[in-house]
Amino acid sequence: MTMRRTAATATTTGVLALGLLLAGCTSGGAGDADDAGSGGSAGGSGSTASGEGTFDDLASCDDVGSALGGVVDGLELRDDSTFSGDQANCQWATPTTEATDAADVTAIVVLAQRQDFSADDISAQTSQIEGTQGVETVDDSRVGAFGGQAFSQTVTQQGITASASTILSPHGLIAVTATGAGDAAPLSTDETLDAAYGLFD
């Protein structure tokens, strides 16, 4: 079952390539933007930022789960989840006692990175991401209120469908992805976007 659960969350993490691209292409004094799963710290100054568009209250994957509300109810936090310094890769999946094969597995993955982004950074990232196949730029007054940008993506691969939303704010990046078997993910991109907003202060 571990292999099946890993397959489901691997598809989820694959959809998060958008978030990883945003995190990996940034620069400007925030340190190395390693994969959030590495457990490293970006060393950015986002942890001291204030105002809308911050997520300073998050200090563990348990905090992230609480902020997500009912989105992860009934799922269990995977042991390989990490929250270290300014980066997080938090993964929840259907408990092994309730899943007999991959078709029974639902997974939610949250990628977060605290890092300061200037308006020019956000504009440059938006221009780059808009050309990525399958990625849609989301016009939303909530992210516009703090000068950020949101993106969404839906992918079906090997019978598993994942929907993902990514928010790039002046103080960091949050991406939420939901994965399940079949032609529809357990959450729509609108729902993953709402969940992502729940993680901001």
Tab-separated table of C-alpha atoms in Angstrom:
chain	number	residue	atom	x	y	z
A	1	MET	CA	0.000	0.000	0.000
A	2	THR	CA	2.908	2.330	0.614
A	3	MET	CA	3.867	1.966	-3.049
A	4	ARG	CA	0.310	2.773	-4.177
A	5	ARG	CA	0.058	5.762	-1.853
A	6	THR	CA	3.432	6.968	-3.088
A	7	ALA	CA	2.234	6.685	-6.699
A	8	ALA	CA	-0.817	8.794	-5.968
A	9	THR	CA	1.101	11.513	-4.179
A	10	ALA	CA	3.847	11.423	-6.804
A	11	THR	CA	1.257	12.404	-9.392
A	12	THR	CA	0.164	15.178	-7.061
A	13	THR	CA	3.714	16.415	-6.658
A	14	GLY	CA	4.142	16.274	-10.422
A	15	VAL	CA	1.315	18.752	-10.861
A	16	LEU	CA	3.114	20.952	-8.357
A	17	ALA	CA	5.879	21.416	-10.911
A	18	LEU	CA	4.356	24.853	-11.412
A	19	GLY	CA	4.987	25.731	-7.789
A	20	LEU	CA	8.458	24.230	-7.859
A	21	LEU	CA	9.274	26.238	-10.973
A	22	LEU	CA	8.219	29.429	-9.265
A	23	ALA	CA	10.254	28.556	-6.186
A	24	GLY	CA	13.306	27.416	-8.115
A	25	CYS	CA	13.505	30.377	-10.474
A	26	THR	CA	13.495	33.049	-7.799
A	27	SER	CA	16.519	34.986	-6.666
A	28	GLY	CA	17.445	38.165	-4.930
A	29	GLY	CA	18.895	37.522	-1.511
A	30	ALA	CA	16.519	34.873	-0.252
A	31	GLY	CA	19.066	32.072	-0.411
A	32	ASP	CA	18.918	28.851	-2.436
A	33	ALA	CA	15.379	27.917	-3.377
A	34	ASP	CA	15.719	24.159	-3.017
A	35	ASP	CA	12.830	21.719	-3.374
A	36	ALA	CA	10.573	22.110	-0.353
A	37	GLY	CA	10.824	18.399	0.246
A	38	SER	CA	14.538	18.726	0.948
A	39	GLY	CA	13.871	20.088	4.417
A	40	GLY	CA	16.190	23.017	3.786
A	41	SER	CA	15.507	26.633	4.606
A	42	ALA	CA	15.329	29.362	2.033
A	43	GLY	CA	16.638	31.783	4.610
A	44	GLY	CA	14.355	34.489	3.237
A	45	SER	CA	13.004	37.474	5.097
A	46	GLY	CA	9.379	36.502	4.469
A	47	SER	CA	9.106	35.243	8.048
A	48	THR	CA	9.266	38.840	9.265
A	49	ALA	CA	6.875	40.239	6.660
A	50	SER	CA	3.567	41.631	7.806
A	51	GLY	CA	0.234	42.517	6.288
A	52	GLU	CA	-1.978	40.724	3.785
A	53	GLY	CA	-0.346	38.025	1.722
A	54	THR	CA	1.740	36.531	4.534
A	55	PHE	CA	1.523	33.115	6.170
A	56	ASP	CA	3.686	33.629	9.230
A	57	ASP	CA	1.377	31.715	11.574
A	58	LEU	CA	2.295	28.423	9.879
A	59	ALA	CA	5.122	26.606	11.655
A	60	SER	CA	4.350	22.916	11.020
A	61	CYS	CA	2.343	20.628	8.770
A	62	ASP	CA	-0.163	20.315	11.628
A	63	ASP	CA	-0.658	24.090	11.400
A	64	VAL	CA	-1.148	23.769	7.655
A	65	GLY	CA	-3.714	21.000	8.121
A	66	SER	CA	-5.656	23.089	10.622
A	67	ALA	CA	-5.627	26.083	8.268
A	68	LEU	CA	-6.973	23.901	5.455
A	69	GLY	CA	-10.024	23.092	7.560
A	70	GLY	CA	-12.095	20.171	6.360
A	71	VAL	CA	-10.018	19.609	3.227
A	72	VAL	CA	-7.837	16.971	4.926
A	73	ASP	CA	-10.496	15.478	7.220
A	74	GLY	CA	-10.244	11.690	7.118
A	75	LEU	CA	-6.740	11.755	5.628
A	76	GLU	CA	-3.488	11.114	7.479
A	77	LEU	CA	-0.271	13.118	7.323
A	78	ARG	CA	2.466	11.188	5.539
A	79	ASP	CA	5.714	10.539	7.397
A	80	ASP	CA	7.804	12.100	4.630
A	81	SER	CA	6.093	15.479	5.014
A	82	THR	CA	8.452	18.311	5.967
A	83	PHE	CA	8.216	21.800	7.403
A	84	SER	CA	11.632	23.289	7.996
A	85	GLY	CA	12.636	26.914	8.106
A	86	ASP	CA	10.825	28.772	5.356
A	87	GLN	CA	9.813	25.764	3.254
A	88	ALA	CA	7.161	23.078	3.528
A	89	ASN	CA	6.007	19.988	1.681
A	90	CYS	CA	2.996	18.618	3.574
A	91	GLN	CA	1.216	15.526	2.228
A	92	TRP	CA	-1.983	13.849	3.380
A	93	ALA	CA	-3.430	10.613	1.998
A	94	THR	CA	-6.173	8.094	2.635
A	95	PRO	CA	-5.200	5.909	5.633
A	96	THR	CA	-3.766	2.552	4.634
A	97	THR	CA	-6.486	0.785	6.621
A	98	GLU	CA	-9.134	2.274	4.319
A	99	ALA	CA	-7.470	1.812	0.923
A	100	THR	CA	-7.014	-1.502	-0.840
A	101	ASP	CA	-5.615	-0.164	-4.107
A	102	ALA	CA	-4.661	3.086	-5.816
A	103	ALA	CA	-8.265	3.716	-6.871
A	104	ASP	CA	-9.166	4.208	-3.201
A	105	VAL	CA	-6.466	6.784	-2.472
A	106	THR	CA	-7.129	10.499	-2.172
A	107	ALA	CA	-4.172	12.803	-1.566
A	108	ILE	CA	-3.738	16.475	-0.711
A	109	VAL	CA	-0.319	18.116	-1.035
A	110	VAL	CA	0.652	21.612	0.093
A	111	LEU	CA	3.872	23.245	-1.027
A	112	ALA	CA	4.832	26.505	0.691
A	113	GLN	CA	7.850	28.760	0.592
A	114	ARG	CA	8.346	32.046	2.397
A	115	GLN	CA	10.270	34.482	0.249
A	116	ASP	CA	9.989	38.152	-0.615
A	117	PHE	CA	8.928	38.868	-4.193
A	118	SER	CA	8.926	42.328	-5.722
A	119	ALA	CA	6.225	43.426	-8.150
A	120	ASP	CA	8.760	42.918	-10.952
A	121	ASP	CA	9.463	39.363	-9.714
A	122	ILE	CA	5.778	38.510	-9.765
A	123	SER	CA	5.324	40.044	-13.218
A	124	ALA	CA	8.297	38.113	-14.611
A	125	GLN	CA	7.117	34.820	-13.099
A	126	THR	CA	3.596	35.392	-14.415
A	127	SER	CA	4.902	36.012	-17.931
A	128	GLN	CA	6.930	32.803	-17.765
A	129	ILE	CA	4.157	30.637	-16.327
A	130	GLU	CA	1.491	31.894	-18.741
A	131	GLY	CA	3.321	30.059	-21.510
A	132	THR	CA	3.212	26.715	-19.690
A	133	GLN	CA	0.834	24.234	-21.294
A	134	GLY	CA	-2.225	23.474	-19.185
A	135	VAL	CA	-1.665	26.312	-16.726
A	136	GLU	CA	-4.271	29.035	-16.445
A	137	THR	CA	-3.788	32.461	-14.908
A	138	VAL	CA	-6.584	33.157	-12.433
A	139	ASP	CA	-7.955	36.670	-12.074
A	140	ASP	CA	-9.119	36.915	-8.470
A	141	SER	CA	-9.707	40.021	-6.377
A	142	ARG	CA	-8.366	38.285	-3.256
A	143	VAL	CA	-4.866	37.830	-4.624
A	144	GLY	CA	-5.055	41.139	-6.443
A	145	ALA	CA	-5.663	42.871	-3.118
A	146	PHE	CA	-2.107	42.063	-1.986
A	147	GLY	CA	-0.434	42.368	-5.367
A	148	GLY	CA	-0.058	38.662	-6.060
A	149	GLN	CA	-1.037	36.267	-8.833
A	150	ALA	CA	-2.862	32.944	-8.859
A	151	PHE	CA	-2.590	30.009	-11.275
A	152	SER	CA	-4.493	26.741	-11.735
A	153	GLN	CA	-3.871	23.451	-13.505
A	154	THR	CA	-5.658	20.106	-13.955
A	155	VAL	CA	-3.851	16.968	-15.099
A	156	THR	CA	-5.002	13.379	-15.693
A	157	GLN	CA	-2.263	10.766	-15.801
A	158	GLN	CA	-2.471	6.977	-15.631
A	159	GLY	CA	-6.049	7.070	-14.385
A	160	ILE	CA	-5.329	9.632	-11.664
A	161	THR	CA	-6.554	13.232	-11.863
A	162	ALA	CA	-5.042	16.129	-9.963
A	163	SER	CA	-6.168	19.719	-9.652
A	164	ALA	CA	-3.758	22.366	-8.396
A	165	SER	CA	-3.824	26.033	-7.508
A	166	THR	CA	-0.777	28.177	-6.826
A	167	ILE	CA	-0.712	31.632	-5.254
A	168	LEU	CA	2.339	33.835	-5.601
A	169	SER	CA	2.235	36.671	-3.068
A	170	PRO	CA	4.784	39.385	-2.240
A	171	HIS	CA	5.801	37.264	0.766
A	172	GLY	CA	5.903	33.768	-0.655
A	173	LEU	CA	4.366	30.896	-2.562
A	174	ILE	CA	1.613	28.448	-1.639
A	175	ALA	CA	0.373	25.624	-3.870
A	176	VAL	CA	-2.422	23.177	-3.012
A	177	THR	CA	-3.063	20.033	-5.057
A	178	ALA	CA	-5.796	17.399	-4.719
A	179	THR	CA	-5.455	13.982	-6.350
A	180	GLY	CA	-7.817	11.059	-6.809
A	181	ALA	CA	-8.586	8.204	-9.189
A	182	GLY	CA	-10.828	8.761	-12.200
A	183	ASP	CA	-11.607	11.690	-14.443
A	184	ALA	CA	-12.244	14.212	-11.674
A	185	ALA	CA	-10.037	15.262	-8.768
A	186	PRO	CA	-11.542	15.228	-5.249
A	187	LEU	CA	-11.380	19.040	-5.258
A	188	SER	CA	-11.890	21.413	-8.171
A	189	THR	CA	-9.338	24.105	-8.959
A	190	ASP	CA	-11.736	26.621	-7.384
A	191	GLU	CA	-11.721	24.565	-4.190
A	192	THR	CA	-7.940	24.156	-4.122
A	193	LEU	CA	-7.641	27.904	-4.667
A	194	ASP	CA	-9.980	28.570	-1.738
A	195	ALA	CA	-7.917	26.171	0.381
A	196	ALA	CA	-4.716	27.990	-0.563
A	197	TYR	CA	-6.203	31.320	0.516
A	198	GLY	CA	-6.990	29.745	3.883
A	199	LEU	CA	-3.255	29.416	4.516
A	200	PHE	CA	-2.599	33.159	4.333
A	201	ASP	CA	-2.827	35.418	7.390
